[in-house]
Amino acid sequence: MQLIFHSFDLELKHTFTIAHDSRDMQQTLIVELKNGNLSGFGEATSNPYYGATIEKMITSLESIRPLIEEDKLTSPEELWAKVNPYLKDNSFAQCALDEAAHDLFAKKKGQKLYETWDLSIDRNPLTNFTIGIDTVEKMVSKMQELPWPIYKIKLGTDDDLRIVRELRSHTTAAFRVDANCAWSAEQTIKFSGELKNLGVEFIEQPLPADDIEGMKKVFSGSALPVIADESCILESDVLKCYGLFHGVNIKLTKCGGLTSARRMIKEAKDLNMTTMVGCMTESSVGISAIGHLLPLLDYVDMDGSLLIKNDPATGVTFDFGKVIYASENGTGAVLK
């Protein structure tokens, strides 16, 4: 195999603001594994909150280039295990490589990735579309720009309930809210009843990840289910979330790719927790990889490619929340 790097600056359609970050551009690294006339693609975006940079990802992967390029790709899982000792401190790099390996492996088999896992796509969940923190007027404008069946609303302001009330007056779509660690236990419990009445399905990561005692209170006192995000990064975190959250939101970049995500999904299901996969503003490369996990999920947040103006790839597309797979094998992602 040949290891190739492609880096891009993804321009966002709108300034994207959450409780601890605001940006107009997203850097991303796309990893290509080339074998003969077939190429597999994987992706990881940079993220200052997690210390992930394009340079660090490339340096980590370059350091094991011979190990990667000599591999026969008997299975993506075997490659993941082989390189993990070297990439265990750089899950973003591991994710990009792992997605590329799965894409190439499925293409070599002449199948779509979900077919290699013997999954049926008949009952896939719809994806939400995320509305970042902004003025209420701009948040309403974003909803009107893209009518959608489910919106995930980023919160973490001094006026969160009013925002949700105002948005509700403009749509009958289902809501999900994500506070990105910005609330207290008392706020979450207090807000949960009205949020439920406003058509909110669940609350994502209301408290800081280290507030264990607060989450115990929220878990027992919230009128809505709570889903872990920042509290569920690695495989070892799933069990830690049991009894604190009703479900987990898994990010491929944080956990190291599809291989580890599938193990996390299985563990969560074994614990009777709901399963969700989210995105990190990836292009169609990373978003297409997420799409093949849909049969295993209760919820999904894979709108990253819809948030950017200059997608460098093609892949899955969307029809009012429904994911439409590309005609190509593998994940379906292709660089333009």
mmCIF file of C-alpha atoms in Angstrom:
data_model
loop_
_atom_site.group_PDB
_atom_site.id
_atom_site.type_symbol
_atom_site.label_atom_id
_atom_site.label_comp_id
_atom_site.label_asym_id
_atom_site.label_seq_id
_atom_site.Cartn_x
_atom_site.Cartn_y
_atom_site.Cartn_z
ATOM 1 C CA MET A 1 0.000 0.000 0.000
ATOM 2 C CA GLN A 2 1.003 3.607 -0.538
ATOM 3 C CA LEU A 3 0.266 6.199 2.161
ATOM 4 C CA ILE A 4 -0.726 9.640 0.822
ATOM 5 C CA PHE A 5 -1.774 12.800 2.686
ATOM 6 C CA HIS A 6 -4.221 15.499 1.563
ATOM 7 C CA SER A 7 -4.900 18.515 3.778
ATOM 8 C CA PHE A 8 -7.665 21.056 3.228
ATOM 9 C CA ASP A 9 -9.094 24.191 4.785
ATOM 10 C CA LEU A 10 -12.849 23.666 4.923
ATOM 11 C CA GLU A 11 -14.793 26.934 4.717
ATOM 12 C CA LEU A 12 -17.935 26.945 6.842
ATOM 13 C CA LYS A 13 -21.193 28.321 5.442
ATOM 14 C CA HIS A 14 -21.794 30.128 8.736
ATOM 15 C CA THR A 15 -19.681 30.907 11.787
ATOM 16 C CA PHE A 16 -20.054 27.821 13.976
ATOM 17 C CA THR A 17 -20.213 28.534 17.696
ATOM 18 C CA ILE A 18 -20.548 26.168 20.641
ATOM 19 C CA ALA A 19 -20.046 26.760 24.368
ATOM 20 C CA HIS A 20 -16.224 26.588 24.193
ATOM 21 C CA ASP A 21 -15.333 27.350 20.553
ATOM 22 C CA SER A 22 -16.179 29.497 17.539
ATOM 23 C CA ARG A 23 -14.800 29.151 14.004
ATOM 24 C CA ASP A 24 -15.297 30.015 10.333
ATOM 25 C CA MET A 25 -12.825 27.482 8.932
ATOM 26 C CA GLN A 26 -12.003 23.875 9.748
ATOM 27 C CA GLN A 27 -8.669 22.255 8.885
ATOM 28 C CA THR A 28 -8.823 18.610 7.921
ATOM 29 C CA LEU A 29 -6.486 15.785 6.958
ATOM 30 C CA ILE A 30 -7.571 13.142 4.455
ATOM 31 C CA VAL A 31 -5.481 9.981 4.414
ATOM 32 C CA GLU A 32 -5.359 7.913 1.228
ATOM 33 C CA LEU A 33 -4.267 4.281 1.149
ATOM 34 C CA LYS A 34 -3.552 3.360 -2.470
ATOM 35 C CA ASN A 35 -3.248 -0.224 -3.694
ATOM 36 C CA GLY A 36 -2.996 -0.657 -7.457
ATOM 37 C CA ASN A 37 -5.926 1.191 -9.014
ATOM 38 C CA LEU A 38 -7.929 1.286 -5.762
ATOM 39 C CA SER A 39 -7.759 3.955 -3.074
ATOM 40 C CA GLY A 40 -9.304 4.091 0.366
ATOM 41 C CA PHE A 41 -9.944 7.430 2.064
ATOM 42 C CA GLY A 42 -10.195 8.399 5.717
ATOM 43 C CA GLU A 43 -10.361 11.710 7.549
ATOM 44 C CA ALA A 44 -9.743 13.515 10.813
ATOM 45 C CA THR A 45 -10.251 17.220 11.426
ATOM 46 C CA SER A 46 -7.992 19.315 13.630
ATOM 47 C CA ASN A 47 -9.327 20.259 17.051
ATOM 48 C CA PRO A 48 -7.637 22.640 19.519
ATOM 49 C CA TYR A 49 -9.847 21.435 22.397
ATOM 50 C CA TYR A 50 -8.248 17.970 22.071
ATOM 51 C CA GLY A 51 -4.817 19.202 20.942
ATOM 52 C CA ALA A 52 -5.211 17.613 17.507
ATOM 53 C CA THR A 53 -3.350 19.338 14.666
ATOM 54 C CA ILE A 54 -2.715 18.346 11.058
ATOM 55 C CA GLU A 55 1.032 18.444 11.709
ATOM 56 C CA LYS A 56 0.794 16.064 14.682
ATOM 57 C CA MET A 57 -1.330 13.620 12.697
ATOM 58 C CA ILE A 58 1.040 13.588 9.731
ATOM 59 C CA THR A 59 4.104 13.252 11.990
ATOM 60 C CA SER A 60 2.564 10.302 13.822
ATOM 61 C CA LEU A 61 1.628 8.493 10.617
ATOM 62 C CA GLU A 62 4.949 9.269 8.915
ATOM 63 C CA SER A 63 6.782 7.700 11.848
ATOM 64 C CA ILE A 64 5.179 4.333 11.022
ATOM 65 C CA ARG A 65 4.946 4.669 7.238
ATOM 66 C CA PRO A 66 6.929 1.419 6.608
ATOM 67 C CA LEU A 67 4.674 -0.486 9.021
ATOM 68 C CA ILE A 68 1.576 0.766 7.189
ATOM 69 C CA GLU A 69 2.814 0.360 3.637
ATOM 70 C CA GLU A 70 4.083 -3.194 4.134
ATOM 71 C CA ASP A 71 0.734 -4.359 5.547
ATOM 72 C CA LYS A 72 -1.305 -6.728 3.346
ATOM 73 C CA LEU A 73 -4.604 -5.412 4.758
ATOM 74 C CA THR A 74 -5.884 -8.836 5.705
ATOM 75 C CA SER A 75 -8.397 -6.919 7.780
ATOM 76 C CA PRO A 76 -8.740 -3.292 8.949
ATOM 77 C CA GLU A 77 -9.036 -4.527 12.521
ATOM 78 C CA GLU A 78 -5.651 -6.261 12.317
ATOM 79 C CA LEU A 79 -4.036 -3.091 10.945
ATOM 80 C CA TRP A 80 -5.667 -1.068 13.753
ATOM 81 C CA ALA A 81 -4.191 -3.399 16.362
ATOM 82 C CA LYS A 82 -0.769 -3.366 14.673
ATOM 83 C CA VAL A 83 -0.428 0.425 14.648
ATOM 84 C CA ASN A 84 -2.261 1.226 17.898
ATOM 85 C CA PRO A 85 0.836 0.929 20.109
ATOM 86 C CA TYR A 86 2.331 3.790 18.067
ATOM 87 C CA LEU A 87 -0.870 5.849 17.683
ATOM 88 C CA LYS A 88 -2.527 5.302 21.061
ATOM 89 C CA ASP A 89 -1.822 8.939 21.980
ATOM 90 C CA ASN A 90 -3.069 10.259 18.626
ATOM 91 C CA SER A 91 -6.582 8.880 18.103
ATOM 92 C CA PHE A 92 -7.265 11.422 15.360
ATOM 93 C CA ALA A 93 -4.437 9.999 13.210
ATOM 94 C CA GLN A 94 -5.581 6.471 14.013
ATOM 95 C CA CYS A 95 -9.116 7.393 12.917
ATOM 96 C CA ALA A 96 -8.064 8.738 9.509
ATOM 97 C CA LEU A 97 -5.950 5.657 8.842
ATOM 98 C CA ASP A 98 -8.631 3.254 10.066
ATOM 99 C CA GLU A 99 -11.360 4.798 7.904
ATOM 100 C CA ALA A 100 -9.069 4.603 4.864
ATOM 101 C CA ALA A 101 -8.291 0.959 5.612
ATOM 102 C CA HIS A 102 -11.985 0.054 5.892
ATOM 103 C CA ASP A 103 -12.762 1.903 2.664
ATOM 104 C CA LEU A 104 -9.976 0.162 0.744
ATOM 105 C CA PHE A 105 -10.760 -3.253 2.250
ATOM 106 C CA ALA A 106 -14.412 -3.058 1.188
ATOM 107 C CA LYS A 107 -13.463 -1.827 -2.288
ATOM 108 C CA LYS A 108 -11.091 -4.776 -2.695
ATOM 109 C CA LYS A 109 -14.012 -7.077 -1.824
ATOM 110 C CA GLY A 110 -16.258 -5.267 -4.317
ATOM 111 C CA GLN A 111 -18.748 -4.332 -1.592
ATOM 112 C CA LYS A 112 -20.091 -1.347 0.259
ATOM 113 C CA LEU A 113 -18.640 -1.176 3.750
ATOM 114 C CA TYR A 114 -21.894 -2.001 5.573
ATOM 115 C CA GLU A 115 -22.169 -5.125 3.390
ATOM 116 C CA THR A 116 -18.797 -6.377 4.663
ATOM 117 C CA TRP A 117 -20.303 -6.156 8.168
ATOM 118 C CA ASP A 118 -23.504 -8.007 7.070
ATOM 119 C CA LEU A 119 -25.703 -5.070 8.064
ATOM 120 C CA SER A 120 -29.110 -4.115 6.683
ATOM 121 C CA ILE A 121 -29.810 -0.430 5.999
ATOM 122 C CA ASP A 122 -33.605 -0.807 6.023
ATOM 123 C CA ARG A 123 -34.131 0.932 9.380
ATOM 124 C CA ASN A 124 -31.413 3.571 9.469
ATOM 125 C CA PRO A 125 -32.009 6.561 11.776
ATOM 126 C CA LEU A 126 -32.302 10.059 10.313
ATOM 127 C CA THR A 127 -29.506 12.523 10.919
ATOM 128 C CA ASN A 128 -30.094 15.786 12.712
ATOM 129 C CA PHE A 129 -28.844 19.156 11.440
ATOM 130 C CA THR A 130 -26.928 21.292 13.928
ATOM 131 C CA ILE A 131 -27.759 24.916 14.709
ATOM 132 C CA GLY A 132 -24.778 26.621 16.358
ATOM 133 C CA ILE A 133 -25.052 29.341 19.001
ATOM 134 C CA ASP A 134 -25.998 32.693 17.479
ATOM 135 C CA THR A 135 -28.632 35.372 17.787
ATOM 136 C CA VAL A 136 -32.126 33.892 17.763
ATOM 137 C CA GLU A 137 -32.795 35.630 14.451
ATOM 138 C CA LYS A 138 -29.780 33.999 12.811
ATOM 139 C CA MET A 139 -30.593 30.612 14.323
ATOM 140 C CA VAL A 140 -34.113 30.842 12.888
ATOM 141 C CA SER A 141 -32.657 31.899 9.530
ATOM 142 C CA LYS A 142 -30.406 28.811 9.511
ATOM 143 C CA MET A 143 -33.434 26.559 10.103
ATOM 144 C CA GLN A 144 -35.348 28.273 7.310
ATOM 145 C CA GLU A 145 -32.354 27.930 5.012
ATOM 146 C CA LEU A 146 -32.455 24.158 5.430
ATOM 147 C CA PRO A 147 -35.827 22.697 6.500
ATOM 148 C CA TRP A 148 -35.050 19.454 8.368
ATOM 149 C CA PRO A 149 -36.936 16.883 10.473
ATOM 150 C CA ILE A 150 -34.525 17.028 13.460
ATOM 151 C CA TYR A 151 -32.394 19.915 14.696
ATOM 152 C CA LYS A 152 -29.621 19.706 17.269
ATOM 153 C CA ILE A 153 -29.427 23.071 19.018
ATOM 154 C CA LYS A 154 -26.158 24.167 20.582
ATOM 155 C CA LEU A 155 -26.705 25.871 23.931
ATOM 156 C CA GLY A 156 -24.571 27.248 26.752
ATOM 157 C CA THR A 157 -25.687 30.886 26.963
ATOM 158 C CA ASP A 158 -27.423 32.942 29.626
ATOM 159 C CA ASP A 159 -30.678 32.682 27.688
ATOM 160 C CA ASP A 160 -30.962 29.024 26.697
ATOM 161 C CA LEU A 161 -34.630 28.391 27.468
ATOM 162 C CA ARG A 162 -35.744 31.509 25.598
ATOM 163 C CA ILE A 163 -33.733 30.397 22.583
ATOM 164 C CA VAL A 164 -35.472 27.017 22.478
ATOM 165 C CA ARG A 165 -38.894 28.619 22.995
ATOM 166 C CA GLU A 166 -38.295 31.025 20.116
ATOM 167 C CA LEU A 167 -37.008 28.320 17.785
ATOM 168 C CA ARG A 168 -39.969 26.092 18.625
ATOM 169 C CA SER A 169 -42.351 28.807 17.412
ATOM 170 C CA HIS A 170 -40.846 28.494 13.930
ATOM 171 C CA THR A 171 -40.818 24.720 13.355
ATOM 172 C CA THR A 172 -42.489 21.437 14.300
ATOM 173 C CA ALA A 173 -39.205 19.518 13.858
ATOM 174 C CA ALA A 174 -37.858 17.397 16.693
ATOM 175 C CA PHE A 175 -35.180 19.077 18.813
ATOM 176 C CA ARG A 176 -32.079 17.800 20.548
ATOM 177 C CA VAL A 177 -29.983 20.133 22.705
ATOM 178 C CA ASP A 178 -26.255 20.084 23.382
ATOM 179 C CA ALA A 179 -24.857 22.254 26.170
ATOM 180 C CA ASN A 180 -21.225 21.165 25.654
ATOM 181 C CA CYS A 181 -20.482 21.041 29.405
ATOM 182 C CA ALA A 182 -21.883 24.539 30.063
ATOM 183 C CA TRP A 183 -24.630 23.796 32.630
ATOM 184 C CA SER A 184 -24.759 22.806 36.274
ATOM 185 C CA ALA A 185 -26.689 19.827 37.611
ATOM 186 C CA GLU A 186 -29.325 22.122 39.069
ATOM 187 C CA GLN A 187 -29.774 23.972 35.764
ATOM 188 C CA THR A 188 -30.064 20.749 33.812
ATOM 189 C CA ILE A 189 -32.728 19.284 36.063
ATOM 190 C CA LYS A 190 -34.613 22.583 36.143
ATOM 191 C CA PHE A 191 -34.465 23.033 32.364
ATOM 192 C CA SER A 192 -35.313 19.418 31.500
ATOM 193 C CA GLY A 193 -39.049 19.607 32.207
ATOM 194 C CA GLU A 194 -39.684 22.625 29.996
ATOM 195 C CA LEU A 195 -37.349 21.312 27.319
ATOM 196 C CA LYS A 196 -39.358 18.086 27.225
ATOM 197 C CA ASN A 197 -42.561 20.107 26.808
ATOM 198 C CA LEU A 198 -40.866 21.984 23.944
ATOM 199 C CA GLY A 199 -40.310 18.771 21.988
ATOM 200 C CA VAL A 200 -36.680 18.094 22.925
ATOM 201 C CA GLU A 201 -35.700 14.414 22.654
ATOM 202 C CA PHE A 202 -32.591 14.432 24.850
ATOM 203 C CA ILE A 203 -29.885 16.592 26.404
ATOM 204 C CA GLU A 204 -26.299 16.026 25.307
ATOM 205 C CA GLN A 205 -23.381 16.515 27.742
ATOM 206 C CA PRO A 206 -24.886 19.156 30.029
ATOM 207 C CA LEU A 207 -22.098 19.056 32.660
ATOM 208 C CA PRO A 208 -18.285 19.130 32.555
ATOM 209 C CA ALA A 209 -16.867 15.650 32.081
ATOM 210 C CA ASP A 210 -15.328 15.552 35.554
ATOM 211 C CA ASP A 211 -18.564 16.398 37.405
ATOM 212 C CA ILE A 212 -19.435 12.828 38.358
ATOM 213 C CA GLU A 213 -21.527 13.714 41.419
ATOM 214 C CA GLY A 214 -23.488 16.249 39.377
ATOM 215 C CA MET A 215 -24.236 13.684 36.689
ATOM 216 C CA LYS A 216 -25.544 11.248 39.293
ATOM 217 C CA LYS A 217 -28.093 13.893 40.278
ATOM 218 C CA VAL A 218 -28.968 14.651 36.656
ATOM 219 C CA PHE A 219 -29.319 10.980 35.751
ATOM 220 C CA SER A 220 -31.919 10.444 38.455
ATOM 221 C CA GLY A 221 -33.599 13.852 38.309
ATOM 222 C CA SER A 222 -33.768 14.854 34.633
ATOM 223 C CA ALA A 223 -37.091 14.674 32.816
ATOM 224 C CA LEU A 224 -35.137 13.899 29.635
ATOM 225 C CA PRO A 225 -32.520 11.290 28.744
ATOM 226 C CA VAL A 226 -28.928 12.530 28.888
ATOM 227 C CA ILE A 227 -26.305 11.512 26.333
ATOM 228 C CA ALA A 228 -22.542 11.567 26.977
ATOM 229 C CA ASP A 229 -20.153 13.265 24.553
ATOM 230 C CA GLU A 230 -17.105 14.817 26.217
ATOM 231 C CA SER A 231 -17.494 12.159 28.934
ATOM 232 C CA CYS A 232 -17.206 9.348 26.370
ATOM 233 C CA ILE A 233 -14.024 9.643 24.343
ATOM 234 C CA LEU A 234 -12.241 6.288 24.500
ATOM 235 C CA GLU A 235 -13.434 2.693 24.672
ATOM 236 C CA SER A 236 -12.747 2.595 28.413
ATOM 237 C CA ASP A 237 -15.196 5.481 28.940
ATOM 238 C CA VAL A 238 -18.346 3.564 27.959
ATOM 239 C CA LEU A 239 -18.526 1.614 31.213
ATOM 240 C CA LYS A 240 -17.687 4.796 33.171
ATOM 241 C CA CYS A 241 -20.788 6.430 31.662
ATOM 242 C CA TYR A 242 -23.086 3.636 32.791
ATOM 243 C CA GLY A 243 -25.372 4.909 35.534
ATOM 244 C CA LEU A 244 -24.537 8.532 34.708
ATOM 245 C CA PHE A 245 -25.949 8.781 31.176
ATOM 246 C CA HIS A 246 -28.724 7.031 29.278
ATOM 247 C CA GLY A 247 -26.645 6.846 26.114
ATOM 248 C CA VAL A 248 -23.310 7.684 24.511
ATOM 249 C CA ASN A 249 -22.354 9.844 21.528
ATOM 250 C CA ILE A 250 -19.239 8.348 19.946
ATOM 251 C CA LYS A 251 -16.911 10.452 17.776
ATOM 252 C CA LEU A 252 -14.689 8.475 15.403
ATOM 253 C CA THR A 253 -11.827 10.952 15.651
ATOM 254 C CA LYS A 254 -11.785 10.809 19.440
ATOM 255 C CA CYS A 255 -11.903 7.029 19.792
ATOM 256 C CA GLY A 256 -9.622 6.062 16.908
ATOM 257 C CA GLY A 257 -11.941 5.213 14.040
ATOM 258 C CA LEU A 258 -14.531 2.694 12.940
ATOM 259 C CA THR A 259 -12.822 -0.293 14.533
ATOM 260 C CA SER A 260 -12.974 1.107 18.061
ATOM 261 C CA ALA A 261 -16.360 2.767 17.497
ATOM 262 C CA ARG A 262 -17.955 -0.579 16.655
ATOM 263 C CA ARG A 263 -16.608 -2.066 19.887
ATOM 264 C CA MET A 264 -17.950 0.908 21.851
ATOM 265 C CA ILE A 265 -21.367 0.576 20.233
ATOM 266 C CA LYS A 266 -21.527 -3.110 21.136
ATOM 267 C CA GLU A 267 -20.529 -2.437 24.742
ATOM 268 C CA ALA A 268 -23.115 0.342 25.077
ATOM 269 C CA LYS A 269 -25.827 -1.923 23.681
ATOM 270 C CA ASP A 270 -24.807 -4.681 26.083
ATOM 271 C CA LEU A 271 -25.333 -2.147 28.889
ATOM 272 C CA ASN A 272 -28.763 -1.191 27.469
ATOM 273 C CA MET A 273 -27.569 2.323 26.670
ATOM 274 C CA THR A 274 -28.678 4.165 23.541
ATOM 275 C CA THR A 275 -26.071 4.619 20.821
ATOM 276 C CA MET A 276 -25.225 7.686 18.776
ATOM 277 C CA VAL A 277 -22.348 8.698 16.528
ATOM 278 C CA GLY A 278 -21.488 12.338 16.002
ATOM 279 C CA CYS A 279 -19.207 14.219 13.664
ATOM 280 C CA MET A 280 -16.455 16.821 13.970
ATOM 281 C CA THR A 281 -17.253 18.968 10.898
ATOM 282 C CA GLU A 282 -15.685 16.471 8.502
ATOM 283 C CA SER A 283 -16.010 16.564 4.734
ATOM 284 C CA SER A 284 -17.848 13.872 2.786
ATOM 285 C CA VAL A 285 -14.938 11.491 3.457
ATOM 286 C CA GLY A 286 -15.449 11.262 7.215
ATOM 287 C CA ILE A 287 -19.216 11.682 6.978
ATOM 288 C CA SER A 288 -19.500 8.804 4.500
ATOM 289 C CA ALA A 289 -17.584 6.546 6.898
ATOM 290 C CA ILE A 290 -20.067 7.367 9.670
ATOM 291 C CA GLY A 291 -22.952 6.466 7.371
ATOM 292 C CA HIS A 292 -22.059 2.776 7.362
ATOM 293 C CA LEU A 293 -22.553 2.565 11.140
ATOM 294 C CA LEU A 294 -26.181 3.709 10.874
ATOM 295 C CA PRO A 295 -27.774 0.235 11.203
ATOM 296 C CA LEU A 296 -26.129 -0.046 14.651
ATOM 297 C CA LEU A 297 -27.350 3.321 15.962
ATOM 298 C CA ASP A 298 -30.341 4.883 17.681
ATOM 299 C CA TYR A 299 -29.313 8.446 16.772
ATOM 300 C CA VAL A 300 -26.800 10.071 14.454
ATOM 301 C CA ASP A 301 -25.333 13.531 13.972
ATOM 302 C CA MET A 302 -23.549 13.426 10.601
ATOM 303 C CA ASP A 303 -24.239 16.859 9.153
ATOM 304 C CA GLY A 304 -20.611 18.011 8.870
ATOM 305 C CA SER A 305 -20.519 18.043 5.080
ATOM 306 C CA LEU A 306 -23.698 20.139 5.042
ATOM 307 C CA LEU A 307 -21.979 22.851 7.089
ATOM 308 C CA ILE A 308 -19.097 23.478 4.657
ATOM 309 C CA LYS A 309 -18.907 25.409 1.386
ATOM 310 C CA ASN A 310 -15.950 23.726 -0.311
ATOM 311 C CA ASP A 311 -16.321 19.976 0.230
ATOM 312 C CA PRO A 312 -13.244 18.383 -1.404
ATOM 313 C CA ALA A 313 -14.994 15.043 -1.827
ATOM 314 C CA THR A 314 -18.215 13.334 -2.811
ATOM 315 C CA GLY A 315 -19.933 10.565 -0.895
ATOM 316 C CA VAL A 316 -23.190 10.132 0.971
ATOM 317 C CA THR A 317 -25.938 12.666 0.302
ATOM 318 C CA PHE A 318 -29.089 13.562 2.221
ATOM 319 C CA ASP A 319 -32.816 13.715 1.587
ATOM 320 C CA PHE A 320 -34.567 15.498 4.474
ATOM 321 C CA GLY A 321 -32.466 13.698 7.083
ATOM 322 C CA LYS A 322 -32.283 10.360 5.252
ATOM 323 C CA VAL A 323 -28.800 9.238 4.270
ATOM 324 C CA ILE A 324 -28.398 8.234 0.622
ATOM 325 C CA TYR A 325 -25.355 6.056 -0.021
ATOM 326 C CA ALA A 326 -23.078 6.741 -2.979
ATOM 327 C CA SER A 327 -22.963 4.237 -5.834
ATOM 328 C CA GLU A 328 -19.265 3.511 -5.257
ATOM 329 C CA ASN A 329 -18.121 0.594 -3.094
ATOM 330 C CA GLY A 330 -16.361 1.052 0.223
ATOM 331 C CA THR A 331 -17.584 4.087 2.121
ATOM 332 C CA GLY A 332 -18.471 5.723 -1.191
ATOM 333 C CA ALA A 333 -16.139 8.687 -0.633
ATOM 334 C CA VAL A 334 -14.130 9.979 -3.580
ATOM 335 C CA LEU A 335 -11.854 13.031 -3.729
ATOM 336 C CA LYS A 336 -12.931 15.541 -6.393
#
